Tab-separated table of C-alpha atoms in Angstrom:
chain	number	residue	atom	x	y	z
S	1	VAL	CA	0.000	0.000	0.000
S	2	VAL	CA	1.633	3.218	-1.151
S	3	ASN	CA	0.854	6.866	-1.313
S	4	ASN	CA	4.205	8.043	-2.660
S	5	PRO	CA	4.350	7.683	-6.449
S	6	ARG	CA	8.134	7.690	-6.595
S	7	ALA	CA	8.257	4.731	-4.245
S	8	LEU	CA	6.911	2.674	-7.158
S	9	MET	CA	10.019	3.036	-9.283
S	10	ASP	CA	10.999	-0.514	-8.224
S	11	ALA	CA	7.481	-1.954	-8.611
S	12	GLU	CA	8.709	-4.447	-11.200
S	13	GLY	CA	9.076	-7.097	-8.468
S	14	LEU	CA	5.565	-6.600	-7.092
S	15	ASP	CA	2.420	-8.523	-7.982
S	16	THR	CA	-0.392	-6.266	-6.771
S	17	ILE	CA	-0.490	-2.652	-5.586
S	18	VAL	CA	-3.349	-1.194	-3.544
S	19	LEU	CA	-3.761	2.556	-3.853
S	20	THR	CA	-4.752	4.576	-0.813
S	21	ASP	CA	-7.395	7.254	-1.082
S	22	GLY	CA	-6.103	10.297	-2.885
S	23	GLY	CA	-8.404	11.092	-5.740
S	24	PRO	CA	-8.183	10.499	-9.479
S	25	GLU	CA	-5.322	12.947	-9.976
S	26	SER	CA	-3.206	11.116	-7.451
S	27	TYR	CA	-4.105	7.774	-9.039
S	28	ALA	CA	-3.162	9.027	-12.489
S	29	GLU	CA	0.227	10.183	-11.242
S	30	ILE	CA	0.877	6.889	-9.455
S	31	LEU	CA	-0.207	4.761	-12.392
S	32	SER	CA	2.400	6.426	-14.569
S	33	PHE	CA	5.127	4.827	-12.442
S	34	ILE	CA	3.632	1.302	-12.311
S	35	PRO	CA	4.764	-1.317	-14.876
S	36	PRO	CA	1.944	-2.931	-16.917
S	37	SER	CA	2.607	-6.351	-15.352
S	38	VAL	CA	1.580	-5.153	-11.876
S	39	HIS	CA	-2.094	-5.397	-10.793
S	40	VAL	CA	-3.501	-2.151	-9.437
S	41	LEU	CA	-6.425	-1.975	-7.013
S	42	ASP	CA	-7.993	0.951	-5.268
S	43	SER	CA	-8.658	0.672	-1.537
S	44	TYR	CA	-12.366	-0.167	-1.950
S	45	ALA	CA	-11.699	-3.061	-4.340
S	46	ALA	CA	-8.862	-4.242	-2.124
S	47	GLN	CA	-11.153	-4.286	0.907
S	48	ILE	CA	-13.694	-6.418	-0.938
S	49	ILE	CA	-10.991	-8.848	-2.016
S	50	LEU	CA	-9.551	-9.027	1.488
S	51	GLU	CA	-12.987	-9.820	2.871
S	52	ILE	CA	-13.372	-12.536	0.244
S	53	PHE	CA	-9.974	-13.932	1.189
S	54	GLU	CA	-10.928	-13.914	4.867
S	55	CYS	CA	-14.209	-15.706	4.150
S	56	GLU	CA	-12.411	-18.234	1.977
S	57	GLU	CA	-9.807	-18.763	4.682
S	58	ARG	CA	-12.507	-19.394	7.272
S	59	ARG	CA	-14.273	-21.749	4.867
S	60	LEU	CA	-11.067	-23.647	4.232
S	61	GLN	CA	-10.423	-23.917	7.956
S	62	ASP	CA	-13.947	-25.272	8.423
S	63	CYS	CA	-13.345	-27.719	5.591
S	64	VAL	CA	-10.100	-28.836	7.203
S	65	ARG	CA	-11.882	-29.415	10.499
S	66	SER	CA	-14.704	-31.244	8.720
S	67	THR	CA	-12.210	-33.287	6.748
S	68	ASP	CA	-10.373	-34.234	9.932
S	69	SER	CA	-13.673	-35.239	11.520
S	70	LEU	CA	-14.692	-37.262	8.455
S	71	LYS	CA	-11.255	-38.862	8.373
S	72	LYS	CA	-11.591	-39.948	11.997
S	73	MET	CA	-15.076	-41.314	11.311
S	74	ALA	CA	-13.797	-43.183	8.264
S	75	GLU	CA	-10.908	-44.643	10.263
S	76	HIS	CA	-13.329	-45.726	12.999
S	77	TYR	CA	-15.690	-47.281	10.449
S	78	TRP	CA	-12.856	-49.101	8.720
S	79	THR	CA	-11.578	-50.471	12.040
S	80	LEU	CA	-15.035	-51.860	12.793
S	81	PHE	CA	-15.324	-53.215	9.252
S	82	ASP	CA	-11.961	-54.958	9.180
S	83	ASN	CA	-12.153	-56.340	12.734
S	84	SER	CA	-15.685	-57.701	12.415
S	85	VAL	CA	-16.156	-61.329	13.449
S	86	ALA	CA	-18.341	-61.737	10.355
S	87	ALA	CA	-16.823	-61.878	6.881
S	88	LEU	CA	-17.978	-58.727	5.059
S	89	PHE	CA	-17.788	-58.174	1.325
S	90	ARG	CA	-18.849	-56.245	-1.758
S	91	THR	CA	-18.781	-58.068	-5.100
S	92	GLY	CA	-19.714	-57.245	-8.676
S	93	ILE	CA	-23.065	-58.541	-9.877
S	94	GLU	CA	-22.110	-59.424	-13.428
S	95	LYS	CA	-18.602	-60.880	-13.064
S	96	GLY	CA	-18.395	-61.730	-9.372
S	97	GLU	CA	-15.160	-59.846	-8.739
S	98	VAL	CA	-14.366	-58.862	-5.148
S	99	LEU	CA	-14.565	-55.067	-4.830
S	100	MET	CA	-14.127	-54.849	-1.068
S	101	CYS	CA	-13.745	-57.257	1.842
S	102	ASN	CA	-12.359	-57.509	5.345
S	103	THR	CA	-9.616	-59.699	6.799
S	104	LYS	CA	-12.121	-62.250	8.109
S	105	LEU	CA	-13.291	-63.083	4.581
S	106	ALA	CA	-9.691	-63.235	3.398
S	107	ASN	CA	-8.890	-65.817	6.083
S	108	ILE	CA	-11.951	-67.933	5.232
S	109	LEU	CA	-10.919	-68.002	1.568
S	110	GLY	CA	-7.336	-68.976	2.437
S	111	PHE	CA	-5.649	-65.580	2.087
S	112	GLU	CA	-3.615	-63.655	4.648
S	113	LYS	CA	-4.432	-60.181	3.314
S	114	ARG	CA	-7.692	-58.785	2.002
S	115	GLU	CA	-5.799	-57.008	-0.798
S	116	ASP	CA	-4.848	-60.431	-2.174
S	117	VAL	CA	-8.527	-61.412	-2.304
S	118	ILE	CA	-9.421	-58.283	-4.257
S	119	SER	CA	-6.641	-58.859	-6.779
S	120	GLY	CA	-6.692	-62.660	-7.013
S	121	TYR	CA	-10.108	-64.190	-6.320
S	122	ASN	CA	-13.454	-64.328	-8.098
S	123	VAL	CA	-16.474	-65.615	-6.181
S	124	ALA	CA	-18.511	-66.491	-9.274
S	125	MET	CA	-15.801	-68.818	-10.570
S	126	ASN	CA	-15.449	-70.714	-7.289
S	127	TYR	CA	-18.960	-72.027	-6.681
S	128	VAL	CA	-18.933	-75.823	-6.355
S	129	GLU	CA	-22.333	-75.763	-8.070
S	130	PRO	CA	-22.414	-72.777	-10.489
S	131	SER	CA	-26.225	-72.998	-10.618
S	132	ARG	CA	-26.340	-71.874	-6.979
S	133	ARG	CA	-24.996	-68.446	-7.945
S	134	LYS	CA	-27.832	-68.110	-10.431
S	135	ASP	CA	-30.264	-69.084	-7.662
S	136	LEU	CA	-28.716	-66.412	-5.458
S	137	LEU	CA	-28.982	-63.664	-8.082
S	138	ASP	CA	-32.557	-64.657	-8.960
S	139	GLU	CA	-33.611	-64.356	-5.329
S	140	LEU	CA	-31.766	-61.048	-4.925
S	141	GLU	CA	-33.371	-59.581	-8.047
S	142	LYS	CA	-36.789	-60.749	-6.862
S	143	ASN	CA	-36.631	-59.637	-3.216
S	144	GLY	CA	-33.751	-57.162	-3.116
S	145	LYS	CA	-32.066	-59.192	-0.395
S	146	VAL	CA	-31.380	-62.736	0.727
S	147	ASP	CA	-30.950	-64.258	4.186
S	148	ASN	CA	-29.144	-67.458	5.220
S	149	PHE	CA	-28.460	-68.621	1.662
S	150	GLU	CA	-26.366	-71.819	1.843
S	151	PHE	CA	-23.924	-73.045	-0.796
S	152	GLN	CA	-20.534	-74.690	-1.183
S	153	GLN	CA	-17.550	-72.544	-2.143
S	154	LYS	CA	-13.922	-73.288	-3.025
S	155	ARG	CA	-10.990	-71.651	-1.268
S	156	ILE	CA	-7.907	-70.456	-3.119
S	157	ASP	CA	-6.320	-73.915	-2.580
S	158	SER	CA	-9.456	-75.587	-4.063
S	159	THR	CA	-10.598	-77.069	-0.736
S	160	VAL	CA	-14.361	-76.852	-0.240
S	161	PHE	CA	-16.315	-75.292	2.607
S	162	TRP	CA	-19.976	-74.658	3.360
S	163	ALA	CA	-20.986	-70.989	3.371
S	164	GLU	CA	-24.052	-69.122	4.614
S	165	LEU	CA	-24.651	-65.727	3.028
S	166	SER	CA	-26.917	-62.755	3.742
S	167	ALA	CA	-26.788	-59.874	1.270
S	168	LYS	CA	-28.501	-56.939	-0.443
S	169	ILE	CA	-28.275	-56.062	-4.121
S	170	PHE	CA	-27.690	-52.589	-5.592
S	171	PRO	CA	-28.461	-52.953	-9.320
S	172	LYS	CA	-27.810	-49.317	-10.248
S	173	LYS	CA	-24.371	-49.455	-8.643
S	174	GLY	CA	-23.613	-52.869	-10.076
S	175	TYR	CA	-22.744	-54.685	-6.891
S	176	LEU	CA	-24.101	-56.668	-3.965
S	177	GLU	CA	-22.810	-56.542	-0.413
S	178	GLY	CA	-23.351	-58.478	2.759
S	179	MET	CA	-21.768	-60.956	5.123
S	180	LEU	CA	-20.694	-64.576	4.882
S	181	MET	CA	-20.119	-67.275	7.487
S	182	ASP	CA	-18.191	-70.538	7.269
S	183	ILE	CA	-20.723	-73.124	8.473
S	184	SER	CA	-18.657	-76.200	7.654
S	185	ALA	CA	-18.486	-77.258	11.325
S	186	ARG	CA	-22.260	-76.941	11.668
S	187	LYS	CA	-22.844	-78.918	8.482
S	188	LYS	CA	-20.488	-81.648	9.697
S	189	ALA	CA	-22.342	-81.810	13.014
S	190	GLU	CA	-25.674	-81.997	11.176
S	191	GLU	CA	-24.365	-84.815	8.968
S	192	GLU	CA	-23.067	-86.713	11.990
S	193	ASN	CA	-26.417	-86.216	13.706
S	194	ARG	CA	-28.263	-87.579	10.650
S	195	PHE	CA	-25.931	-90.577	10.552
S	196	LEU	CA	-26.465	-91.289	14.264
S	197	THR	CA	-30.237	-90.858	13.895
S	198	GLN	CA	-30.351	-93.264	10.940
S	199	ARG	CA	-28.156	-95.731	12.822
S	200	LEU	CA	-30.436	-95.524	15.870
S	201	LEU	CA	-33.477	-96.176	13.677
S	202	ARG	CA	-31.767	-99.201	12.132
S	203	VAL	CA	-30.829	-100.537	15.576
S	204	GLN	CA	-34.404	-100.044	16.805
S	205	GLU	CA	-35.786	-101.805	13.736
S	206	GLU	CA	-33.345	-104.664	14.142
S	207	GLU	CA	-34.258	-104.946	17.836
S	208	ARG	CA	-37.967	-105.030	17.039
S	209	ALA	CA	-37.345	-107.734	14.445
S	210	ARG	CA	-35.281	-109.774	16.926
S	211	ILE	CA	-37.949	-109.463	19.631
S	212	ALA	CA	-40.611	-110.490	17.115
S	213	ARG	CA	-38.558	-113.553	16.116
S	214	ASP	CA	-37.956	-114.477	19.755
S	215	LEU	CA	-41.649	-114.124	20.563
S	216	HIS	CA	-42.564	-116.155	17.526
S	217	ASP	CA	-40.164	-118.920	18.477
S	218	GLU	CA	-41.210	-118.923	22.134
S	219	LEU	CA	-44.886	-118.814	21.257
S	220	GLY	CA	-44.430	-121.586	18.717
S	221	GLN	CA	-42.714	-123.750	21.311
S	222	ALA	CA	-45.400	-122.989	23.892
S	223	LEU	CA	-48.181	-123.855	21.417
S	224	SER	CA	-46.461	-127.057	20.445
S	225	SER	CA	-46.050	-128.007	24.093
S	226	LEU	CA	-49.684	-127.144	24.803
S	227	GLN	CA	-50.811	-129.177	21.828
S	228	PHE	CA	-48.792	-132.152	23.075
S	229	ASP	CA	-50.235	-131.798	26.594
S	230	MET	CA	-53.778	-131.602	25.239
S	231	SER	CA	-53.189	-134.664	23.116
S	232	SER	CA	-51.807	-136.572	26.116
S	233	LEU	CA	-54.738	-135.504	28.278
S	234	LYS	CA	-57.195	-136.567	25.600
S	235	ASN	CA	-55.616	-139.991	25.335
S	236	ALA	CA	-55.590	-140.394	29.097
S	237	LEU	CA	-59.215	-139.423	29.453
S	238	SER	CA	-60.228	-141.607	26.567
S	239	ALA	CA	-58.526	-144.609	28.124
S	240	GLY	CA	-60.109	-143.985	31.537
S	241	LEU	CA	-63.722	-143.262	30.416
S	242	GLY	CA	-63.939	-145.563	27.476
S	243	ASP	CA	-65.285	-142.822	25.229
S	244	PRO	CA	-63.303	-140.162	23.357
S	245	LEU	CA	-63.441	-136.734	24.869
S	246	HIS	CA	-65.228	-134.288	22.631
């Protein structure tokens, strides 16, 4: 800010000059010393610009504070997401590529890092029964979500596990997201329970058959013995009375 025209002889190194109040004549004299490359503002215009700068500075400070707050919220959300006991995911509808997942899903699929799942695994290509993926998508398109959908999936080493999935579909965004659980232990327990139940039924049936045979044999022997006794009694009575017993 200058009010001495001759002080502007070295204005070549300046970017902007703000003129103090002094009237048009004073401005005209000052302008004659200012190189064309230097921006010239009067005090009124400068005040407006300074106020704009101050508002912008306050806005930027607010944005920085908001950004810091959003960053903390995002970090908190991501911590919850990655440390969840459930395997969480987002996959593409059309191709089945993994767009996002947490460490739990990575471990279930045989990976150490979730980044390796995103870059090296495709869920659609690892269904044991590919038709089950079609069943899943059909139900999602019909209802918008699916709960407790069971299917068999292959890990990265081609071993098979039973999975239970709950998800929602977002057709406009091109993906579905939800959570997955490894229910292999439960399925094994259910299979063992079915085997034990079937075995128990067979044992019960065999026991009933054995009891029936034993009863049949015992009853047959008893009837034979009774028939013999009756025949003996009849003969004895017939001999003693002289007439057959009717």
